Amino acid sequence: MAQPFNQPPPQLCNQYADDRVLRSYLRRVLPPEVLSEIEPSLSEMGELAGGGLYLMQLADRLNEPVLTQWDAWGERVDRIEVSPLWRVAERIAASRGVVATAYERAHGRHSRVHQSALAYLFTPSTDIYSCPLAMTDGAARTLLSSGNEELIERALPHLTSRDPAQFWTSGQWMTESTGGSDVGLTETVARRDEAGVWRLYGRKWFTSATNSQMALTLARPEGNGAGGAGLALFFVETRDERGRLRNIHVNRLKDKLGTRKVPTAELTLDGTPATLVRETTDGVRNIAPMLNITRLWNGISAVALMRRGLALAFDYAQRRTAFGSTLSEKPLHTDTLSGLQAEMEAAFHFAFRTAELVGIEEAGEINEEQAKLLRLLTPLMKLTTARQAVAVASEVLEAFGGAGYVEDTGLPALLRDSQVLSIWEGTTNVLSLDALRAMGRDGAGLELIQAEVARCVQEIKEPRLSRAAHAAERAIEHAAAWLNQAIKNSQDEVEAGARRFALTLGRALSLALLARHAAWSLEHEGDEQALQSAQRFAQNGVDLIFNFT
Ligand code: MFK
């Protein structure tokens, strides 16, 4: 019998060596000596991500976390076993400093960019192990900004350890059955026992990475008022010296659309001992550093998943033959991929620009204007890149035809996992409103965004980029004019348009940042690829103010 036709599977090579966008960006923003110092770590992570880890990920596809609530003798144990891939991912994440790099600060303000690059390479081959890492990073930052020396001394060495035996991950237990957005509705109560120890009573409805060694969580000290201000931020060590959960019951694991490796659980806290991180009030404000770091991770993860989908789709296009030639020789197929590549590149520059500002803040070098800009960019970047990731993942699957719809190619997980990015850590709508609030009632913060775009445009001398630069400027002007008018009309009008407004700002900022990089790349590397992506991104549509779909 003749050999039947088989489609060739896509392949990956070293994901750092192969990444023009990341390498070119790092050449622009890092001093050459910093780049040469960190490059071996990136190259090693790229090799793992495109090689051994990727193969392990494919082999681990059907494994999921398992909750065992009772042992054979009737003892309640609530043990969660994660998949083999996750166990390896934890060791690699610790030993390669995927969290620690940001705290060791070997390269000052550039350390956050280094760490984000490691996270970006690591994420797509580890099935959302980025979730516990994001929360671990967020917990480290929150404890540091709390100034609680006792907790810092207790937890920081573990959260930022490179020794897998010492490394802790942290949970972020916020969401209750009252909902994930309006955290001020939290029903968990905090009460002091006779010994003066705070104990928590309540039900946490969506706790990711439940097998972490610690968690930061919110509860309302008895007698406190309603809302987020009446909550307090608590530190919980989940297990006692004998490894038993401290008055925590794991009721069940969630049956989710994606992120299937993440052991997201429903918990009951039944007198769980906890330590106040700061005062007995203002829990929402006090946990905000956690939200902002996990939102940065969300954006980096969004770019990373887009990049993975495109790396596979571009490779496949070289191999797959139909209608007499490879897909890479088909103008319509390459045009489709170019549109997606443009989305990914724009998102990349937005996410990493945010990481740069976080690094400047962490190095203690941030000025007032940059701090306000960072506060605004974080929700805008998170919401913009998350929506892009969902759209790109959907198209990536289509670029494989039926193979993209078949589970054992591993491709459908890209879409399912991307879908969470616009939901957790603040939905698109909630973050649009957050950005509006952070901008101030009269929209004063908009000037900071205009200034950021103007700084980019100033650096663009290449005539072929002037349309893209103007498109970014015009979109921001349009958004500003809309906001001005809407504020005069009614609060309802402002709120109804907040998502279109936020996405317009997000896409305009992304375009300006990408075009600025494209101009640099053309001048210093003689490379036109970023320029083509900037031109394409401008055509994809930036101004959504009048897009009412
Ligand atoms: C791949 C990596 C991804 C990471 C995976 C993590 C998995 C974890 C899964 C989850 O836990 S998902 C649940 C995440 N939940 C959220 O992100 C909550 C979404 N909702 C919001 O963000 C709301 O805007 C918010 C709860 C904050 C609104 O609550 P409130 O009670 O109306 O608070 P308000 O009045 O807006 O803010 C209270 C204070 O906090 C204010 O300060 P002041 O008291 O000084 O005025 C705010 O300015 C401050 N604040 C709020 N958000 C802030 C912030 N400050 C800085 N940055 C922020 N982002």
XYZ file of C-alpha atoms and ligand atoms in Angstrom:
608
model
C 0.000 0.000 0.000
C 1.282 3.459 -0.827
C 2.405 5.534 2.154
C -0.541 7.819 3.082
C 0.021 11.542 3.172
C 0.831 12.898 6.621
C 0.891 16.542 7.521
C 4.232 17.607 9.022
C 4.037 18.750 12.651
C 5.360 22.238 13.455
C 8.699 22.440 15.247
C 10.398 24.882 17.544
C 14.061 25.767 17.886
C 15.791 27.841 20.584
C 13.078 30.333 21.453
C 15.533 33.085 22.320
C 17.816 32.664 19.321
C 14.760 32.563 17.085
C 13.060 35.675 18.503
C 13.875 38.741 16.421
C 11.462 40.924 18.353
C 12.867 40.168 21.811
C 16.501 40.325 20.730
C 16.129 43.572 18.864
C 14.237 45.142 21.779
C 16.908 44.112 24.281
C 19.633 45.566 22.045
C 17.820 48.906 22.107
C 17.024 49.191 25.809
C 19.935 47.492 27.560
C 23.488 48.724 27.847
C 25.657 46.294 25.809
C 27.478 44.987 28.895
C 24.153 44.164 30.614
C 22.915 42.391 27.509
C 26.032 40.273 27.240
C 25.798 39.357 30.931
C 22.178 38.234 30.779
C 22.192 36.652 27.329
C 23.403 33.209 28.473
C 20.434 32.947 30.863
C 18.009 33.876 28.078
C 19.619 31.550 25.606
C 19.418 28.695 28.099
C 15.745 29.409 28.820
C 15.078 29.671 25.076
C 16.698 26.277 24.556
C 14.583 24.689 27.296
C 11.393 26.334 26.051
C 11.883 25.242 22.446
C 13.368 21.850 23.345
C 13.032 19.656 26.431
C 10.271 21.617 28.146
C 8.197 21.810 24.987
C 8.440 18.043 24.448
C 7.544 17.475 28.073
C 4.578 19.823 27.715
C 3.254 17.821 24.761
C 3.695 14.578 26.710
C 2.001 16.081 29.797
C -1.071 17.195 27.878
C -3.611 14.933 29.548
C -2.298 15.266 33.109
C -4.244 17.442 35.486
C -4.020 18.243 39.175
C -5.623 15.722 41.469
C -7.247 16.546 44.791
C -7.325 13.803 47.416
C -9.536 14.914 50.262
C -9.356 11.861 52.539
C -6.667 9.306 53.225
C -7.400 5.597 53.421
C -8.043 5.803 57.185
C -10.552 8.598 57.099
C -8.196 11.482 57.857
C -9.005 14.704 55.957
C -5.826 15.495 54.025
C -6.832 17.733 51.096
C -3.668 16.947 49.175
C -3.239 18.353 45.684
C -0.851 16.686 43.264
C 0.139 18.791 40.290
C 1.210 17.385 36.938
C 4.777 16.189 36.245
C 5.339 19.202 33.955
C 4.441 21.572 36.763
C 6.842 19.860 39.150
C 9.661 20.336 36.662
C 8.504 23.888 35.927
C 8.762 24.797 39.609
C 12.359 23.600 39.817
C 13.346 25.391 36.645
C 11.561 28.591 37.663
C 13.328 28.657 41.026
C 16.796 27.704 39.854
C 16.723 30.065 36.846
C 15.412 32.923 38.986
C 12.210 33.597 37.084
C 11.019 35.501 40.161
C 14.335 36.056 41.955
C 15.987 38.016 39.137
C 13.695 40.977 39.775
C 14.666 41.069 43.475
C 18.390 40.322 43.280
C 18.576 43.414 41.111
C 21.962 42.529 39.694
C 21.383 45.044 36.908
C 19.491 47.759 38.745
C 16.517 49.105 36.841
C 17.138 46.613 34.020
C 16.537 43.609 36.272
C 12.771 43.742 35.774
C 13.223 43.660 31.993
C 15.589 40.698 32.389
C 13.092 38.901 34.603
C 10.213 39.672 32.241
C 12.219 38.262 29.336
C 12.843 35.062 31.308
C 9.134 34.831 32.149
C 8.210 35.467 28.513
C 10.420 32.606 27.315
C 9.425 30.244 30.130
C 5.646 30.763 30.034
C 4.457 29.120 26.797
C 6.087 25.752 27.540
C 4.891 25.391 31.139
C 1.090 25.416 30.921
C 0.411 28.566 32.966
C 2.894 27.844 35.738
C 3.238 31.604 35.261
C 0.130 31.876 37.460
C 1.769 30.852 40.754
C 4.914 32.715 39.747
C 2.956 35.913 39.104
C 1.343 35.705 42.512
C 4.664 34.863 44.155
C 6.217 37.919 42.568
C 3.181 40.006 43.528
C 3.344 38.776 47.120
C 7.049 39.613 47.367
C 6.401 43.131 46.088
C 3.386 43.613 48.369
C 5.269 42.498 51.468
C 8.211 44.718 50.593
C 5.979 47.742 50.148
C 4.140 46.947 53.397
C 7.279 47.568 55.421
C 6.303 44.649 57.723
C 9.850 43.576 58.611
C 8.812 40.388 60.383
C 6.890 39.081 57.381
C 9.544 40.271 54.965
C 12.162 38.378 56.934
C 9.961 35.277 57.095
C 8.749 35.085 53.498
C 11.029 37.043 51.155
C 14.003 34.670 51.322
C 11.677 31.842 50.235
C 9.717 33.753 47.583
C 12.908 34.935 45.945
C 15.009 31.809 46.450
C 16.846 30.063 43.630
C 17.014 26.866 45.652
C 14.023 24.678 44.707
C 14.058 23.162 48.210
C 13.660 26.612 49.770
C 11.427 28.183 47.142
C 7.871 29.108 48.097
C 5.040 30.122 45.873
C 2.246 32.347 47.116
C -1.471 32.327 46.506
C -3.643 35.398 46.127
C -6.958 34.563 47.716
C -9.333 37.347 46.854
C -12.292 36.117 44.882
C -15.339 35.016 46.843
C -18.716 33.828 45.604
C -19.844 37.470 45.699
C -17.651 37.918 42.606
C -14.115 38.527 41.463
C -14.477 42.168 40.463
C -16.155 43.875 43.398
C -13.695 42.664 45.990
C -15.193 45.057 48.565
C -18.071 42.565 48.959
C -15.730 40.046 50.600
C -17.568 38.083 53.307
C -14.642 36.409 55.059
C -14.425 37.583 58.648
C -11.299 38.052 60.775
C -11.547 37.572 64.505
C -8.897 37.512 67.224
C -8.794 34.453 69.490
C -8.019 34.568 73.215
C -4.314 34.419 72.469
C -4.639 37.479 70.235
C -4.100 35.492 67.022
C -6.166 36.581 64.028
C -8.323 33.788 62.663
C -10.141 33.830 59.340
C -13.604 32.407 58.683
C -15.120 32.309 55.235
C -15.160 30.766 51.781
C -12.738 31.631 49.012
C -14.284 30.785 45.674
C -11.465 30.935 43.134
C -8.058 30.375 44.666
C -5.405 29.670 42.103
C -2.350 27.614 43.059
C -3.885 26.310 46.237
C -0.860 24.202 47.041
C 1.304 27.267 47.682
C 3.123 27.544 50.988
C 1.601 30.940 51.740
C -1.102 33.286 50.553
C -2.083 36.902 50.824
C -5.784 37.287 51.396
C -8.467 39.751 52.397
C -10.876 39.511 55.325
C -13.069 41.909 57.267
C -12.070 42.328 60.902
C -15.254 42.029 62.962
C -16.893 45.377 63.485
C -15.321 46.992 60.407
C -17.442 48.844 57.872
C -18.457 47.647 54.415
C -16.446 47.921 51.197
C -12.797 47.534 50.355
C -11.697 50.020 53.000
C -13.250 47.819 55.722
C -11.125 44.847 54.680
C -7.666 44.057 55.961
C -4.779 42.349 54.197
C -3.596 39.109 55.827
C -0.663 36.769 55.415
C -1.419 33.064 55.759
C 1.027 30.183 56.016
C -0.999 27.354 54.663
C 0.553 24.379 56.511
C 1.818 23.682 60.008
C 5.178 22.115 60.919
C 3.764 18.648 60.219
C 2.572 19.657 56.774
C -1.151 19.762 57.653
C -3.352 22.505 56.285
C -4.113 25.097 58.946
C -7.903 24.964 59.301
C -8.271 25.161 55.529
C -10.559 22.800 53.650
C -10.193 22.315 49.915
C -13.803 21.779 48.858
C -13.164 21.003 45.203
C -11.057 21.935 42.203
C -12.653 24.074 39.520
C -13.573 22.505 36.203
C -12.318 25.304 33.943
C -12.312 25.962 30.193
C -8.522 26.329 30.195
C -5.537 26.666 32.537
C -6.284 23.021 33.292
C -2.933 22.477 35.021
C -3.606 25.239 37.544
C -5.118 23.703 40.695
C -7.732 26.395 41.182
C -9.873 25.523 44.175
C -12.741 26.506 46.398
C -11.607 26.782 50.003
C -13.239 27.105 53.372
C -11.254 28.948 55.995
C -12.412 27.722 59.358
C -10.343 29.598 61.901
C -7.211 29.797 59.759
C -4.470 31.612 61.697
C -3.299 34.721 59.864
C -1.026 37.709 60.372
C -1.995 41.275 59.601
C 0.249 42.658 56.878
C -0.513 46.288 57.685
C -3.377 48.060 59.456
C -6.820 46.541 60.133
C -8.368 48.493 57.232
C -7.714 49.448 53.587
C -7.197 45.876 52.396
C -7.939 46.665 48.756
C -5.461 49.521 48.679
C -2.854 47.414 50.468
C -3.113 44.487 48.068
C -2.830 46.783 45.020
C 0.923 46.137 44.506
C 0.003 42.470 44.026
C -2.626 43.382 41.441
C -0.231 45.546 39.514
C 2.529 42.922 39.379
C 0.149 40.124 38.365
C -1.260 42.433 35.676
C 2.247 42.912 34.328
C 2.657 39.115 34.252
C -0.693 38.857 32.528
C 0.545 41.121 29.740
C 3.886 39.339 29.421
C 2.002 36.014 29.306
C -0.368 37.343 26.647
C 2.574 38.292 24.432
C 4.299 34.999 25.180
C 1.282 32.917 24.148
C 0.841 34.970 20.965
C 4.513 34.482 20.194
C 4.264 30.704 20.715
C 1.238 30.409 18.446
C 2.974 32.406 15.743
C 6.290 30.557 16.064
C 4.374 27.338 15.423
C 2.236 28.808 12.642
C 5.199 30.334 10.780
C 7.133 27.086 11.035
C 4.155 25.076 9.854
C 3.660 27.420 6.898
C 7.147 26.451 5.660
C 6.314 22.740 5.816
C 2.700 22.393 4.810
C 1.968 22.029 1.115
C -1.484 22.563 -0.398
C -2.646 23.618 -3.830
C 0.841 23.076 -5.217
C 3.034 25.122 -2.866
C 3.870 25.668 0.773
C 1.593 27.918 2.802
C 4.508 30.325 3.203
C 4.350 30.882 -0.566
C 0.650 31.789 -0.477
C 0.117 35.560 -0.388
C -3.171 35.308 1.506
C -1.758 33.033 4.199
C 1.333 35.190 4.729
C -0.823 38.314 4.763
C -2.972 36.784 7.497
C 0.063 35.841 9.578
C 1.577 39.314 9.086
C -1.537 40.877 10.596
C -1.177 38.629 13.648
C 2.553 39.256 13.907
C 1.823 42.993 13.985
C -0.581 42.488 16.903
C 2.026 40.475 18.765
C 4.825 42.996 18.171
C 2.703 45.932 19.276
C 1.674 44.041 22.408
C 5.287 43.112 23.056
C 6.454 46.721 23.140
C 3.539 47.764 25.341
C 4.140 44.992 27.884
C 7.890 45.503 28.030
C 7.559 49.285 28.261
C 5.434 48.660 31.357
C 8.106 46.299 32.698
C 10.726 49.033 32.156
C 8.742 51.434 34.324
C 8.258 48.788 37.034
C 12.038 48.299 36.994
C 12.649 52.016 37.342
C 10.230 52.092 40.273
C 11.866 49.106 41.959
C 15.290 50.688 41.589
C 13.931 53.731 43.444
C 14.564 55.957 40.424
C 11.015 56.749 39.390
C 9.773 60.335 39.262
C 6.222 61.460 39.955
C 5.215 61.642 36.323
C 6.560 58.170 35.530
C 4.804 56.718 38.592
C 1.480 58.139 37.428
C 2.140 56.920 33.906
C 2.846 53.413 35.216
C -0.396 53.436 37.197
C -2.247 54.187 33.943
C -0.295 51.930 31.617
C -0.748 48.845 33.802
C -4.522 48.389 33.345
C -4.408 49.659 29.744
C -1.619 47.261 28.840
C -3.274 44.330 30.610
C -6.648 44.795 28.977
C -5.291 45.533 25.492
C -2.835 42.641 25.318
C -5.336 40.158 26.775
C -7.921 40.902 24.074
C -5.190 40.629 21.423
C -4.081 37.258 22.789
C -7.577 35.767 22.494
C -8.010 37.044 18.929
C -4.545 35.931 17.836
C -4.906 32.466 19.387
C -8.167 31.939 17.540
C -6.545 32.869 14.206
C -3.470 30.761 14.960
C -5.652 27.676 15.323
C -7.276 28.487 12.004
C -3.853 28.768 10.356
C -3.482 25.021 10.980
C -6.857 24.149 9.507
C -8.393 21.088 11.156
C -5.156 20.272 12.978
C -5.633 23.437 15.047
C -8.924 22.021 16.282
C -7.537 18.654 17.319
C -6.524 18.229 20.935
C -3.431 16.075 20.595
C -1.648 18.694 18.485
C -1.543 20.730 21.714
C -2.839 23.743 19.777
C -6.365 24.137 21.246
C -4.853 24.762 24.689
C -3.401 28.008 23.322
C -6.893 29.373 22.777
C -8.335 28.076 26.029
C -5.398 29.378 28.060
C -5.442 32.759 26.326
C -9.103 33.209 27.137
C -8.372 33.518 30.846
C -6.109 36.510 30.308
C -8.993 38.902 29.757
C -10.927 37.504 32.717
C -8.654 37.109 35.721
C -6.797 40.003 37.291
C -9.574 42.351 36.236
C -11.846 41.924 33.208
C -11.590 44.268 30.240
C -14.513 46.336 31.484
C -13.376 46.505 35.117
C -9.904 47.573 34.045
C -11.302 50.160 31.631
C -13.083 51.716 34.583
C -9.965 51.392 36.724
C -7.972 53.271 34.082
C -10.598 56.005 33.959
C -10.532 56.323 37.735
C -6.741 56.435 37.774
C -6.860 59.175 35.137
C -8.781 61.453 37.478
C -12.292 62.844 37.194
C -11.366 65.430 34.589
C -9.184 63.011 32.635
C -6.021 64.883 33.603
C -3.917 61.716 33.373
C -4.516 61.642 29.640
C -1.780 64.236 29.238
C 0.735 61.692 30.486
C -0.297 59.282 27.765
C -0.160 62.033 25.178
C 3.349 62.887 26.369
C 4.442 59.232 26.120
C 3.151 59.033 22.551
C 4.776 62.382 21.701
C 8.141 61.138 23.032
C 7.906 58.128 20.735
C 6.830 60.179 17.726
C 9.722 62.578 18.250
C 12.158 59.722 17.733
C 10.554 58.622 14.451
C 12.333 60.276 11.536
C 11.664 57.600 8.943
C 9.057 58.882 6.434
C 7.607 55.404 5.947
C 6.576 55.445 9.602
C 4.977 58.862 9.635
C 1.474 57.548 8.867
C 1.710 55.113 11.739
C 2.971 57.842 14.066
C 0.148 60.168 13.042
C -2.426 57.413 13.447
C -1.303 56.991 17.065
C -1.430 60.725 17.739
C -4.797 61.173 16.056
C -6.346 58.279 17.985
C -5.221 59.790 21.290
C -6.576 63.217 20.283
C -9.856 61.632 19.295
C -10.046 59.759 22.606
C -9.336 62.997 24.489
C -12.018 64.889 22.572
C -14.512 62.098 23.202
C -13.769 62.047 26.929
C -14.097 65.810 27.176
C -17.510 65.734 25.567
C -18.709 62.647 27.430
C -17.763 64.180 30.793
C -19.933 67.198 29.903
C -22.823 64.966 28.819
C -23.176 62.415 31.593
C -21.379 59.947 33.815
C -23.325 57.135 32.134
C -21.919 58.145 28.756
C -18.382 58.123 30.137
C -18.907 54.681 31.615
C -20.570 53.248 28.511
C -17.639 54.339 26.358
C -14.885 53.388 28.818
C -13.922 50.166 27.056
C -13.659 51.736 23.579
C -11.746 54.615 25.147
C -9.322 52.317 27.000
C -8.717 50.073 23.996
C -8.096 53.112 21.795
C -5.512 54.431 24.237
C -3.977 50.977 24.551
C -3.719 50.407 20.832
C -2.447 53.923 20.151
C 0.250 53.536 22.794
C 1.212 50.133 21.394
C 1.480 51.581 17.910
C 3.617 54.520 19.023
C 5.958 52.230 20.968
C 6.234 49.756 18.086
C 6.835 52.523 15.528
C 9.526 54.071 17.733
C 11.253 50.707 17.942
C 10.846 50.161 14.199
C 12.611 53.454 13.502
C 15.463 52.414 15.797
C 15.718 48.952 14.265
C 15.848 50.395 10.768
C 18.572 52.845 11.709
C 20.704 50.555 13.886
C 20.059 47.102 12.474
C 19.029 47.888 8.892
C 15.984 45.704 9.528
C 12.620 46.570 7.977
C 10.547 43.870 9.667
C 9.430 45.954 12.645
C 8.603 48.779 10.228
C 6.338 46.459 8.280
C 4.659 45.377 11.500
C 4.121 48.984 12.577
C 2.567 49.855 9.225
C 0.382 46.800 9.425
C -0.698 47.434 13.002
C -1.812 50.935 12.016
C -3.955 49.352 9.280
C -5.376 46.769 11.691
C -7.195 49.618 13.401
C -6.257 51.748 16.364
C -9.089 54.187 16.937
C -12.064 52.282 18.333
C -13.951 55.259 19.724
C -16.723 54.922 17.156
C -16.602 51.167 16.947
C -19.787 50.176 18.711
C -19.621 46.433 18.138
C -0.390 34.878 33.895
C -0.332 35.620 35.125
C -1.641 36.044 35.651
C -1.716 36.070 37.119
C -2.523 34.972 37.669
C -3.144 35.310 38.960
C -4.260 34.400 39.264
C -5.051 34.935 40.382
C -6.473 34.857 40.103
C -7.175 35.961 40.806
O -7.033 36.204 41.958
S -8.191 36.802 39.817
C -8.893 38.028 40.868
C -8.260 39.268 40.631
N -9.145 40.296 41.051
C -8.987 41.516 40.614
O -8.084 41.815 39.864
C -9.954 42.541 41.112
C -10.602 43.287 39.999
N -11.245 44.453 40.531
C -10.597 45.641 40.644
O -9.440 45.753 40.298
C -11.383 46.753 41.204
O -11.032 47.923 40.521
C -11.146 46.942 42.710
C -11.394 45.646 43.445
C -9.721 47.388 43.026
C -12.142 48.005 43.143
O -12.412 47.894 44.503
P -12.893 49.131 45.374
O -13.154 48.632 46.732
O -13.971 49.886 44.642
O -11.565 49.936 45.461
P -11.211 51.407 44.980
O -12.023 52.393 45.765
O -11.213 51.525 43.530
O -9.724 51.464 45.483
C -9.384 51.403 46.854
C -7.992 51.993 46.978
O -7.072 51.135 46.293
C -7.877 53.368 46.315
O -6.884 54.083 47.025
P -7.302 55.203 48.082
O -7.998 54.457 49.188
O -6.002 55.793 48.516
O -8.210 56.172 47.367
C -7.347 53.026 44.946
O -6.641 54.107 44.372
C -6.394 51.879 45.267
N -6.232 51.016 44.102
C -7.172 50.240 43.519
N -6.630 49.587 42.489
C -5.338 49.966 42.411
C -5.080 50.878 43.450
N -3.890 51.433 43.641
C -2.906 51.100 42.804
N -3.080 50.230 41.779
C -4.275 49.651 41.559
N -4.408 48.779 40.568
